[in-house]
């Protein structure tokens, strides 16, 4: 049985060569800035129209939609925690985003998925801590479920890429 790969790449997630991509959305699922804005721009208006029918998504959970003009099979929208200093279950909520997104990716039949650094932009989660949580949550999910899916951490900055590469070497 081929093992799932976990790796980091620098770039724009809308161009990631994977079956499904994950969006770092807000709980309205009606679009925003950052990676959410980039995904909606590249997907076109069909994505927003479908998102309007979904009815939002609480932090830590995930929802799946079509990908419209994107070259992917689906977009998985997850809502990360806003960073308030670490005392409001931010770490657990962030890990849940990765787990719940992976569950939907596997259920959709995807063999590969790309994640942005959920919560590390507008939501203010410190990137080193968020990176460790992301890597740990993905490894645990793959170990516990035995799922066969390649996982790309799509890094928008050289700093993020360096942090993921060292976390993946541990
Ligand atoms: N590809 C990959 N990563 C990207 C891209 C891209 N095209 N653009 C930005 N990033 P953010 P959040 C990185 O702010 O912190 C939105 O308005 C970025 O450098 O997009 O979860 C939503 O609607 C950062 O590392 O998401 C919400 O309101 C990471 O993606 C809110 O922002 C996440 O940054 C969510 O905030």
mmCIF file with all atom_site columns, C-alpha atoms and ligand atoms in Angstrom:
data_model
loop_
_atom_site.group_PDB
_atom_site.id
_atom_site.type_symbol
_atom_site.label_atom_id
_atom_site.label_alt_id
_atom_site.label_comp_id
_atom_site.label_asym_id
_atom_site.label_entity_id
_atom_site.label_seq_id
_atom_site.pdbx_PDB_ins_code
_atom_site.Cartn_x
_atom_site.Cartn_y
_atom_site.Cartn_z
_atom_site.occupancy
_atom_site.B_iso_or_equiv
_atom_site.pdbx_formal_charge
_atom_site.auth_seq_id
_atom_site.auth_comp_id
_atom_site.auth_asym_id
_atom_site.auth_atom_id
_atom_site.pdbx_PDB_model_num
ATOM   1   C CA  . UNK A 1 1   ? 0.000   0.000  0.000   1.00 0.00 ? 1   UNK A CA  1
ATOM   2   C CA  . UNK A 1 2   ? 1.595   3.344  -0.980  1.00 0.00 ? 2   UNK A CA  1
ATOM   3   C CA  . UNK A 1 3   ? 2.083   5.672  1.983   1.00 0.00 ? 3   UNK A CA  1
ATOM   4   C CA  . UNK A 1 4   ? 0.523   9.112  1.960   1.00 0.00 ? 4   UNK A CA  1
ATOM   5   C CA  . UNK A 1 5   ? 2.987   11.962 1.458   1.00 0.00 ? 5   UNK A CA  1
ATOM   6   C CA  . UNK A 1 6   ? 3.031   15.155 3.480   1.00 0.00 ? 6   UNK A CA  1
ATOM   7   C CA  . UNK A 1 7   ? 5.023   18.003 1.954   1.00 0.00 ? 7   UNK A CA  1
ATOM   8   C CA  . UNK A 1 8   ? 5.309   21.788 1.775   1.00 0.00 ? 8   UNK A CA  1
ATOM   9   C CA  . UNK A 1 9   ? 5.476   23.968 -1.335  1.00 0.00 ? 9   UNK A CA  1
ATOM   10  C CA  . UNK A 1 10  ? 5.744   27.679 -1.905  1.00 0.00 ? 10  UNK A CA  1
ATOM   11  C CA  . UNK A 1 11  ? 3.012   29.263 -4.023  1.00 0.00 ? 11  UNK A CA  1
ATOM   12  C CA  . UNK A 1 12  ? -0.562  30.279 -4.664  1.00 0.00 ? 12  UNK A CA  1
ATOM   13  C CA  . UNK A 1 13  ? -3.054  27.605 -3.612  1.00 0.00 ? 13  UNK A CA  1
ATOM   14  C CA  . UNK A 1 14  ? -5.340  28.345 -6.572  1.00 0.00 ? 14  UNK A CA  1
ATOM   15  C CA  . UNK A 1 15  ? -2.594  26.881 -8.761  1.00 0.00 ? 15  UNK A CA  1
ATOM   16  C CA  . UNK A 1 16  ? -1.748  23.893 -6.585  1.00 0.00 ? 16  UNK A CA  1
ATOM   17  C CA  . UNK A 1 17  ? -1.674  20.631 -8.548  1.00 0.00 ? 17  UNK A CA  1
ATOM   18  C CA  . UNK A 1 18  ? -3.962  18.606 -6.269  1.00 0.00 ? 18  UNK A CA  1
ATOM   19  C CA  . UNK A 1 19  ? -7.499  17.195 -6.374  1.00 0.00 ? 19  UNK A CA  1
ATOM   20  C CA  . UNK A 1 20  ? -8.994  19.503 -3.747  1.00 0.00 ? 20  UNK A CA  1
ATOM   21  C CA  . UNK A 1 21  ? -7.970  22.726 -2.041  1.00 0.00 ? 21  UNK A CA  1
ATOM   22  C CA  . UNK A 1 22  ? -8.913  24.031 1.381   1.00 0.00 ? 22  UNK A CA  1
ATOM   23  C CA  . UNK A 1 23  ? -10.092 27.601 1.898   1.00 0.00 ? 23  UNK A CA  1
ATOM   24  C CA  . UNK A 1 24  ? -9.494  29.572 5.107   1.00 0.00 ? 24  UNK A CA  1
ATOM   25  C CA  . UNK A 1 25  ? -12.946 31.132 5.185   1.00 0.00 ? 25  UNK A CA  1
ATOM   26  C CA  . UNK A 1 26  ? -15.015 33.044 7.736   1.00 0.00 ? 26  UNK A CA  1
ATOM   27  C CA  . UNK A 1 27  ? -18.175 31.637 9.287   1.00 0.00 ? 27  UNK A CA  1
ATOM   28  C CA  . UNK A 1 28  ? -20.463 33.332 6.763   1.00 0.00 ? 28  UNK A CA  1
ATOM   29  C CA  . UNK A 1 29  ? -18.712 31.457 3.904   1.00 0.00 ? 29  UNK A CA  1
ATOM   30  C CA  . UNK A 1 30  ? -19.530 34.511 1.783   1.00 0.00 ? 30  UNK A CA  1
ATOM   31  C CA  . UNK A 1 31  ? -15.984 35.437 0.831   1.00 0.00 ? 31  UNK A CA  1
ATOM   32  C CA  . UNK A 1 32  ? -13.372 37.808 2.197   1.00 0.00 ? 32  UNK A CA  1
ATOM   33  C CA  . UNK A 1 33  ? -9.754  38.780 1.684   1.00 0.00 ? 33  UNK A CA  1
ATOM   34  C CA  . UNK A 1 34  ? -6.533  36.750 1.790   1.00 0.00 ? 34  UNK A CA  1
ATOM   35  C CA  . UNK A 1 35  ? -6.689  33.212 0.477   1.00 0.00 ? 35  UNK A CA  1
ATOM   36  C CA  . UNK A 1 36  ? -10.508 33.310 0.566   1.00 0.00 ? 36  UNK A CA  1
ATOM   37  C CA  . UNK A 1 37  ? -10.516 36.276 -1.824  1.00 0.00 ? 37  UNK A CA  1
ATOM   38  C CA  . UNK A 1 38  ? -7.989  34.605 -4.132  1.00 0.00 ? 38  UNK A CA  1
ATOM   39  C CA  . UNK A 1 39  ? -10.046 31.387 -4.261  1.00 0.00 ? 39  UNK A CA  1
ATOM   40  C CA  . UNK A 1 40  ? -13.317 33.198 -4.994  1.00 0.00 ? 40  UNK A CA  1
ATOM   41  C CA  . UNK A 1 41  ? -11.664 35.338 -7.691  1.00 0.00 ? 41  UNK A CA  1
ATOM   42  C CA  . UNK A 1 42  ? -10.197 32.294 -9.404  1.00 0.00 ? 42  UNK A CA  1
ATOM   43  C CA  . UNK A 1 43  ? -13.337 30.152 -9.022  1.00 0.00 ? 43  UNK A CA  1
ATOM   44  C CA  . UNK A 1 44  ? -15.733 32.793 -10.336 1.00 0.00 ? 44  UNK A CA  1
ATOM   45  C CA  . UNK A 1 45  ? -19.246 33.758 -9.200  1.00 0.00 ? 45  UNK A CA  1
ATOM   46  C CA  . UNK A 1 46  ? -20.601 30.195 -9.162  1.00 0.00 ? 46  UNK A CA  1
ATOM   47  C CA  . UNK A 1 47  ? -18.670 29.528 -5.973  1.00 0.00 ? 47  UNK A CA  1
ATOM   48  C CA  . UNK A 1 48  ? -20.267 32.420 -4.087  1.00 0.00 ? 48  UNK A CA  1
ATOM   49  C CA  . UNK A 1 49  ? -23.698 31.384 -5.373  1.00 0.00 ? 49  UNK A CA  1
ATOM   50  C CA  . UNK A 1 50  ? -23.205 27.867 -3.988  1.00 0.00 ? 50  UNK A CA  1
ATOM   51  C CA  . UNK A 1 51  ? -21.749 29.183 -0.716  1.00 0.00 ? 51  UNK A CA  1
ATOM   52  C CA  . UNK A 1 52  ? -24.933 31.241 -0.207  1.00 0.00 ? 52  UNK A CA  1
ATOM   53  C CA  . UNK A 1 53  ? -26.888 27.963 -0.085  1.00 0.00 ? 53  UNK A CA  1
ATOM   54  C CA  . UNK A 1 54  ? -24.628 26.350 2.526   1.00 0.00 ? 54  UNK A CA  1
ATOM   55  C CA  . UNK A 1 55  ? -25.751 28.442 5.490   1.00 0.00 ? 55  UNK A CA  1
ATOM   56  C CA  . UNK A 1 56  ? -22.363 29.232 7.015   1.00 0.00 ? 56  UNK A CA  1
ATOM   57  C CA  . UNK A 1 57  ? -19.931 27.133 9.025   1.00 0.00 ? 57  UNK A CA  1
ATOM   58  C CA  . UNK A 1 58  ? -18.861 27.359 12.688  1.00 0.00 ? 58  UNK A CA  1
ATOM   59  C CA  . UNK A 1 59  ? -15.157 27.636 13.632  1.00 0.00 ? 59  UNK A CA  1
ATOM   60  C CA  . UNK A 1 60  ? -13.384 24.278 13.576  1.00 0.00 ? 60  UNK A CA  1
ATOM   61  C CA  . UNK A 1 61  ? -15.811 22.720 11.072  1.00 0.00 ? 61  UNK A CA  1
ATOM   62  C CA  . UNK A 1 62  ? -15.651 22.394 7.288   1.00 0.00 ? 62  UNK A CA  1
ATOM   63  C CA  . UNK A 1 63  ? -17.991 22.340 4.288   1.00 0.00 ? 63  UNK A CA  1
ATOM   64  C CA  . UNK A 1 64  ? -17.440 21.168 0.711   1.00 0.00 ? 64  UNK A CA  1
ATOM   65  C CA  . UNK A 1 65  ? -18.496 22.892 -2.529  1.00 0.00 ? 65  UNK A CA  1
ATOM   66  C CA  . UNK A 1 66  ? -17.714 22.682 -6.210  1.00 0.00 ? 66  UNK A CA  1
ATOM   67  C CA  . UNK A 1 67  ? -14.595 24.381 -7.566  1.00 0.00 ? 67  UNK A CA  1
ATOM   68  C CA  . UNK A 1 68  ? -16.145 26.082 -10.645 1.00 0.00 ? 68  UNK A CA  1
ATOM   69  C CA  . UNK A 1 69  ? -13.382 27.714 -12.743 1.00 0.00 ? 69  UNK A CA  1
ATOM   70  C CA  . UNK A 1 70  ? -10.605 26.313 -10.569 1.00 0.00 ? 70  UNK A CA  1
ATOM   71  C CA  . UNK A 1 71  ? -8.757  23.242 -11.859 1.00 0.00 ? 71  UNK A CA  1
ATOM   72  C CA  . UNK A 1 72  ? -9.759  21.238 -8.760  1.00 0.00 ? 72  UNK A CA  1
ATOM   73  C CA  . UNK A 1 73  ? -12.568 18.804 -8.025  1.00 0.00 ? 73  UNK A CA  1
ATOM   74  C CA  . UNK A 1 74  ? -13.831 20.579 -4.922  1.00 0.00 ? 74  UNK A CA  1
ATOM   75  C CA  . UNK A 1 75  ? -13.124 23.388 -2.516  1.00 0.00 ? 75  UNK A CA  1
ATOM   76  C CA  . UNK A 1 76  ? -13.315 22.581 1.174   1.00 0.00 ? 76  UNK A CA  1
ATOM   77  C CA  . UNK A 1 77  ? -14.091 25.644 3.267   1.00 0.00 ? 77  UNK A CA  1
ATOM   78  C CA  . UNK A 1 78  ? -13.001 25.646 6.878   1.00 0.00 ? 78  UNK A CA  1
ATOM   79  C CA  . UNK A 1 79  ? -13.208 28.389 9.480   1.00 0.00 ? 79  UNK A CA  1
ATOM   80  C CA  . UNK A 1 80  ? -10.163 28.813 11.672  1.00 0.00 ? 80  UNK A CA  1
ATOM   81  C CA  . UNK A 1 81  ? -10.153 30.373 15.121  1.00 0.00 ? 81  UNK A CA  1
ATOM   82  C CA  . UNK A 1 82  ? -9.387  34.044 15.598  1.00 0.00 ? 82  UNK A CA  1
ATOM   83  C CA  . UNK A 1 83  ? -6.255  34.266 17.790  1.00 0.00 ? 83  UNK A CA  1
ATOM   84  C CA  . UNK A 1 84  ? -7.090  35.825 21.165  1.00 0.00 ? 84  UNK A CA  1
ATOM   85  C CA  . UNK A 1 85  ? -3.865  34.821 22.939  1.00 0.00 ? 85  UNK A CA  1
ATOM   86  C CA  . UNK A 1 86  ? -4.333  31.059 23.227  1.00 0.00 ? 86  UNK A CA  1
ATOM   87  C CA  . UNK A 1 87  ? -6.789  30.778 26.123  1.00 0.00 ? 87  UNK A CA  1
ATOM   88  C CA  . UNK A 1 88  ? -9.955  30.263 24.099  1.00 0.00 ? 88  UNK A CA  1
ATOM   89  C CA  . UNK A 1 89  ? -9.349  26.771 22.691  1.00 0.00 ? 89  UNK A CA  1
ATOM   90  C CA  . UNK A 1 90  ? -7.691  28.218 19.606  1.00 0.00 ? 90  UNK A CA  1
ATOM   91  C CA  . UNK A 1 91  ? -5.260  25.278 19.321  1.00 0.00 ? 91  UNK A CA  1
ATOM   92  C CA  . UNK A 1 92  ? -8.018  22.640 19.515  1.00 0.00 ? 92  UNK A CA  1
ATOM   93  C CA  . UNK A 1 93  ? -10.193 24.548 17.044  1.00 0.00 ? 93  UNK A CA  1
ATOM   94  C CA  . UNK A 1 94  ? -7.300  24.866 14.611  1.00 0.00 ? 94  UNK A CA  1
ATOM   95  C CA  . UNK A 1 95  ? -6.533  21.130 14.824  1.00 0.00 ? 95  UNK A CA  1
ATOM   96  C CA  . UNK A 1 96  ? -10.249 20.438 14.202  1.00 0.00 ? 96  UNK A CA  1
ATOM   97  C CA  . UNK A 1 97  ? -10.090 22.479 10.990  1.00 0.00 ? 97  UNK A CA  1
ATOM   98  C CA  . UNK A 1 98  ? -7.383  20.176 9.639   1.00 0.00 ? 98  UNK A CA  1
ATOM   99  C CA  . UNK A 1 99  ? -9.131  16.981 10.802  1.00 0.00 ? 99  UNK A CA  1
ATOM   100 C CA  . UNK A 1 100 ? -12.573 17.938 9.514   1.00 0.00 ? 100 UNK A CA  1
ATOM   101 C CA  . UNK A 1 101 ? -11.190 19.154 6.185   1.00 0.00 ? 101 UNK A CA  1
ATOM   102 C CA  . UNK A 1 102 ? -9.263  15.902 5.737   1.00 0.00 ? 102 UNK A CA  1
ATOM   103 C CA  . UNK A 1 103 ? -12.404 13.867 6.527   1.00 0.00 ? 103 UNK A CA  1
ATOM   104 C CA  . UNK A 1 104 ? -14.299 15.689 3.771   1.00 0.00 ? 104 UNK A CA  1
ATOM   105 C CA  . UNK A 1 105 ? -11.394 15.406 1.341   1.00 0.00 ? 105 UNK A CA  1
ATOM   106 C CA  . UNK A 1 106 ? -11.182 11.640 1.873   1.00 0.00 ? 106 UNK A CA  1
ATOM   107 C CA  . UNK A 1 107 ? -14.981 11.260 1.682   1.00 0.00 ? 107 UNK A CA  1
ATOM   108 C CA  . UNK A 1 108 ? -14.946 13.110 -1.655  1.00 0.00 ? 108 UNK A CA  1
ATOM   109 C CA  . UNK A 1 109 ? -12.538 10.549 -3.074  1.00 0.00 ? 109 UNK A CA  1
ATOM   110 C CA  . UNK A 1 110 ? -9.629  12.983 -3.378  1.00 0.00 ? 110 UNK A CA  1
ATOM   111 C CA  . UNK A 1 111 ? -6.129  11.521 -3.529  1.00 0.00 ? 111 UNK A CA  1
ATOM   112 C CA  . UNK A 1 112 ? -4.449  14.845 -2.804  1.00 0.00 ? 112 UNK A CA  1
ATOM   113 C CA  . UNK A 1 113 ? -5.327  18.011 -0.903  1.00 0.00 ? 113 UNK A CA  1
ATOM   114 C CA  . UNK A 1 114 ? -3.633  21.376 -0.353  1.00 0.00 ? 114 UNK A CA  1
ATOM   115 C CA  . UNK A 1 115 ? -3.976  23.468 2.794   1.00 0.00 ? 115 UNK A CA  1
ATOM   116 C CA  . UNK A 1 116 ? -3.164  27.140 3.311   1.00 0.00 ? 116 UNK A CA  1
ATOM   117 C CA  . UNK A 1 117 ? -1.929  28.262 6.723   1.00 0.00 ? 117 UNK A CA  1
ATOM   118 C CA  . UNK A 1 118 ? -5.386  28.437 8.286   1.00 0.00 ? 118 UNK A CA  1
ATOM   119 C CA  . UNK A 1 119 ? -5.798  31.410 10.689  1.00 0.00 ? 119 UNK A CA  1
ATOM   120 C CA  . UNK A 1 120 ? -2.253  32.705 10.099  1.00 0.00 ? 120 UNK A CA  1
ATOM   121 C CA  . UNK A 1 121 ? -3.265  35.828 8.158   1.00 0.00 ? 121 UNK A CA  1
ATOM   122 C CA  . UNK A 1 122 ? -6.177  38.070 9.132   1.00 0.00 ? 122 UNK A CA  1
ATOM   123 C CA  . UNK A 1 123 ? -7.014  35.825 12.104  1.00 0.00 ? 123 UNK A CA  1
ATOM   124 C CA  . UNK A 1 124 ? -3.579  36.428 13.659  1.00 0.00 ? 124 UNK A CA  1
ATOM   125 C CA  . UNK A 1 125 ? -2.540  32.932 14.773  1.00 0.00 ? 125 UNK A CA  1
ATOM   126 C CA  . UNK A 1 126 ? 1.255   32.921 15.335  1.00 0.00 ? 126 UNK A CA  1
ATOM   127 C CA  . UNK A 1 127 ? 2.730   31.076 12.356  1.00 0.00 ? 127 UNK A CA  1
ATOM   128 C CA  . UNK A 1 128 ? 5.229   28.827 14.226  1.00 0.00 ? 128 UNK A CA  1
ATOM   129 C CA  . UNK A 1 129 ? 2.564   27.490 16.620  1.00 0.00 ? 129 UNK A CA  1
ATOM   130 C CA  . UNK A 1 130 ? 0.005   27.119 13.818  1.00 0.00 ? 130 UNK A CA  1
ATOM   131 C CA  . UNK A 1 131 ? 2.543   25.200 11.720  1.00 0.00 ? 131 UNK A CA  1
ATOM   132 C CA  . UNK A 1 132 ? 3.223   22.691 14.499  1.00 0.00 ? 132 UNK A CA  1
ATOM   133 C CA  . UNK A 1 133 ? -0.509  22.138 15.027  1.00 0.00 ? 133 UNK A CA  1
ATOM   134 C CA  . UNK A 1 134 ? -1.113  21.668 11.306  1.00 0.00 ? 134 UNK A CA  1
ATOM   135 C CA  . UNK A 1 135 ? 1.653   19.092 10.916  1.00 0.00 ? 135 UNK A CA  1
ATOM   136 C CA  . UNK A 1 136 ? 0.656   17.207 14.074  1.00 0.00 ? 136 UNK A CA  1
ATOM   137 C CA  . UNK A 1 137 ? -3.062  17.155 13.183  1.00 0.00 ? 137 UNK A CA  1
ATOM   138 C CA  . UNK A 1 138 ? -2.401  15.850 9.666   1.00 0.00 ? 138 UNK A CA  1
ATOM   139 C CA  . UNK A 1 139 ? 0.022   13.172 10.850  1.00 0.00 ? 139 UNK A CA  1
ATOM   140 C CA  . UNK A 1 140 ? -2.411  12.007 13.550  1.00 0.00 ? 140 UNK A CA  1
ATOM   141 C CA  . UNK A 1 141 ? -5.306  11.884 11.104  1.00 0.00 ? 141 UNK A CA  1
ATOM   142 C CA  . UNK A 1 142 ? -3.365  9.796  8.601   1.00 0.00 ? 142 UNK A CA  1
ATOM   143 C CA  . UNK A 1 143 ? -2.075  7.466  11.308  1.00 0.00 ? 143 UNK A CA  1
ATOM   144 C CA  . UNK A 1 144 ? -5.475  6.995  12.956  1.00 0.00 ? 144 UNK A CA  1
ATOM   145 C CA  . UNK A 1 145 ? -7.527  6.571  9.781   1.00 0.00 ? 145 UNK A CA  1
ATOM   146 C CA  . UNK A 1 146 ? -4.973  4.929  7.482   1.00 0.00 ? 146 UNK A CA  1
ATOM   147 C CA  . UNK A 1 147 ? -6.328  7.215  4.746   1.00 0.00 ? 147 UNK A CA  1
ATOM   148 C CA  . UNK A 1 148 ? -4.351  7.361  1.519   1.00 0.00 ? 148 UNK A CA  1
ATOM   149 C CA  . UNK A 1 149 ? -4.167  10.993 0.552   1.00 0.00 ? 149 UNK A CA  1
ATOM   150 C CA  . UNK A 1 150 ? -1.225  13.258 -0.217  1.00 0.00 ? 150 UNK A CA  1
ATOM   151 C CA  . UNK A 1 151 ? -1.229  16.464 1.810   1.00 0.00 ? 151 UNK A CA  1
ATOM   152 C CA  . UNK A 1 152 ? 0.429   19.657 0.599   1.00 0.00 ? 152 UNK A CA  1
ATOM   153 C CA  . UNK A 1 153 ? 0.999   22.615 2.880   1.00 0.00 ? 153 UNK A CA  1
ATOM   154 C CA  . UNK A 1 154 ? 0.829   25.519 0.452   1.00 0.00 ? 154 UNK A CA  1
ATOM   155 C CA  . UNK A 1 155 ? 3.040   28.286 1.811   1.00 0.00 ? 155 UNK A CA  1
ATOM   156 C CA  . UNK A 1 156 ? 2.523   31.860 0.704   1.00 0.00 ? 156 UNK A CA  1
ATOM   157 C CA  . UNK A 1 157 ? 5.778   33.123 2.236   1.00 0.00 ? 157 UNK A CA  1
ATOM   158 C CA  . UNK A 1 158 ? 9.364   31.930 2.481   1.00 0.00 ? 158 UNK A CA  1
ATOM   159 C CA  . UNK A 1 159 ? 9.039   32.148 6.271   1.00 0.00 ? 159 UNK A CA  1
ATOM   160 C CA  . UNK A 1 160 ? 6.099   29.741 6.298   1.00 0.00 ? 160 UNK A CA  1
ATOM   161 C CA  . UNK A 1 161 ? 7.861   27.358 3.914   1.00 0.00 ? 161 UNK A CA  1
ATOM   162 C CA  . UNK A 1 162 ? 10.931  27.228 6.165   1.00 0.00 ? 162 UNK A CA  1
ATOM   163 C CA  . UNK A 1 163 ? 8.810   26.537 9.241   1.00 0.00 ? 163 UNK A CA  1
ATOM   164 C CA  . UNK A 1 164 ? 6.891   23.731 7.536   1.00 0.00 ? 164 UNK A CA  1
ATOM   165 C CA  . UNK A 1 165 ? 10.059  22.175 6.171   1.00 0.00 ? 165 UNK A CA  1
ATOM   166 C CA  . UNK A 1 166 ? 11.630  22.028 9.605   1.00 0.00 ? 166 UNK A CA  1
ATOM   167 C CA  . UNK A 1 167 ? 8.420   20.789 11.276  1.00 0.00 ? 167 UNK A CA  1
ATOM   168 C CA  . UNK A 1 168 ? 8.184   18.026 8.671   1.00 0.00 ? 168 UNK A CA  1
ATOM   169 C CA  . UNK A 1 169 ? 11.750  16.918 9.417   1.00 0.00 ? 169 UNK A CA  1
ATOM   170 C CA  . UNK A 1 170 ? 10.997  16.338 13.126  1.00 0.00 ? 170 UNK A CA  1
HETATM 171 N N1  . LIG B 2 .   ? -2.404  30.894 -1.586  1.00 0.00 ? 1   LIG B N1  1
HETATM 172 C C1  . LIG B 2 .   ? -1.922  30.339 -0.459  1.00 0.00 ? 1   LIG B C1  1
HETATM 173 N N2  . LIG B 2 .   ? -1.902  30.989 0.726   1.00 0.00 ? 1   LIG B N2  1
HETATM 174 C C2  . LIG B 2 .   ? -2.363  32.247 0.749   1.00 0.00 ? 1   LIG B C2  1
HETATM 175 C C3  . LIG B 2 .   ? -2.883  32.910 -0.392  1.00 0.00 ? 1   LIG B C3  1
HETATM 176 C C4  . LIG B 2 .   ? -2.894  32.161 -1.615  1.00 0.00 ? 1   LIG B C4  1
HETATM 177 N N3  . LIG B 2 .   ? -3.367  32.693 -2.755  1.00 0.00 ? 1   LIG B N3  1
HETATM 178 N N4  . LIG B 2 .   ? -3.263  34.168 -0.038  1.00 0.00 ? 1   LIG B N4  1
HETATM 179 C C5  . LIG B 2 .   ? -2.988  34.292 1.283   1.00 0.00 ? 1   LIG B C5  1
HETATM 180 N N5  . LIG B 2 .   ? -2.442  33.157 1.757   1.00 0.00 ? 1   LIG B N5  1
HETATM 181 P P1  . LIG B 2 .   ? -5.908  34.554 5.526   1.00 0.00 ? 1   LIG B P1  1
HETATM 182 P P2  . LIG B 2 .   ? -7.139  33.558 8.023   1.00 0.00 ? 1   LIG B P2  1
HETATM 183 C C6  . LIG B 2 .   ? -1.993  32.831 3.121   1.00 0.00 ? 1   LIG B C6  1
HETATM 184 O O1  . LIG B 2 .   ? -5.916  35.945 6.039   1.00 0.00 ? 1   LIG B O1  1
HETATM 185 O O2  . LIG B 2 .   ? -6.008  34.079 8.824   1.00 0.00 ? 1   LIG B O2  1
HETATM 186 C C7  . LIG B 2 .   ? -10.437 36.176 5.057   1.00 0.00 ? 1   LIG B C7  1
HETATM 187 O O3  . LIG B 2 .   ? -10.870 37.476 4.823   1.00 0.00 ? 1   LIG B O3  1
HETATM 188 C C8  . LIG B 2 .   ? -1.668  33.969 4.048   1.00 0.00 ? 1   LIG B C8  1
HETATM 189 O O4  . LIG B 2 .   ? -0.351  34.437 3.823   1.00 0.00 ? 1   LIG B O4  1
HETATM 190 O O5  . LIG B 2 .   ? -6.317  34.327 4.113   1.00 0.00 ? 1   LIG B O5  1
HETATM 191 O O6  . LIG B 2 .   ? -7.662  32.176 8.282   1.00 0.00 ? 1   LIG B O6  1
HETATM 192 C C9  . LIG B 2 .   ? -11.573 35.227 5.401   1.00 0.00 ? 1   LIG B C9  1
HETATM 193 O O7  . LIG B 2 .   ? -12.768 35.559 4.737   1.00 0.00 ? 1   LIG B O7  1
HETATM 194 C C10 . LIG B 2 .   ? -1.808  33.294 5.408   1.00 0.00 ? 1   LIG B C10 1
HETATM 195 O O8  . LIG B 2 .   ? -0.612  32.594 5.759   1.00 0.00 ? 1   LIG B O8  1
HETATM 196 O O9  . LIG B 2 .   ? -6.892  33.590 6.425   1.00 0.00 ? 1   LIG B O9  1
HETATM 197 C C11 . LIG B 2 .   ? -11.694 35.390 6.877   1.00 0.00 ? 1   LIG B C11 1
HETATM 198 O O10 . LIG B 2 .   ? -12.477 36.516 7.222   1.00 0.00 ? 1   LIG B O10 1
HETATM 199 C C12 . LIG B 2 .   ? -2.891  32.259 5.174   1.00 0.00 ? 1   LIG B C12 1
HETATM 200 O O11 . LIG B 2 .   ? -3.065  32.169 3.756   1.00 0.00 ? 1   LIG B O11 1
HETATM 201 C C13 . LIG B 2 .   ? -10.275 35.615 7.323   1.00 0.00 ? 1   LIG B C13 1
HETATM 202 O O12 . LIG B 2 .   ? -9.598  36.195 6.213   1.00 0.00 ? 1   LIG B O12 1
HETATM 203 C C14 . LIG B 2 .   ? -4.225  32.574 5.803   1.00 0.00 ? 1   LIG B C14 1
HETATM 204 O O13 . LIG B 2 .   ? -4.465  33.956 5.764   1.00 0.00 ? 1   LIG B O13 1
HETATM 205 C C15 . LIG B 2 .   ? -9.582  34.313 7.671   1.00 0.00 ? 1   LIG B C15 1
HETATM 206 O O14 . LIG B 2 .   ? -8.325  34.593 8.190   1.00 0.00 ? 1   LIG B O14 1
#
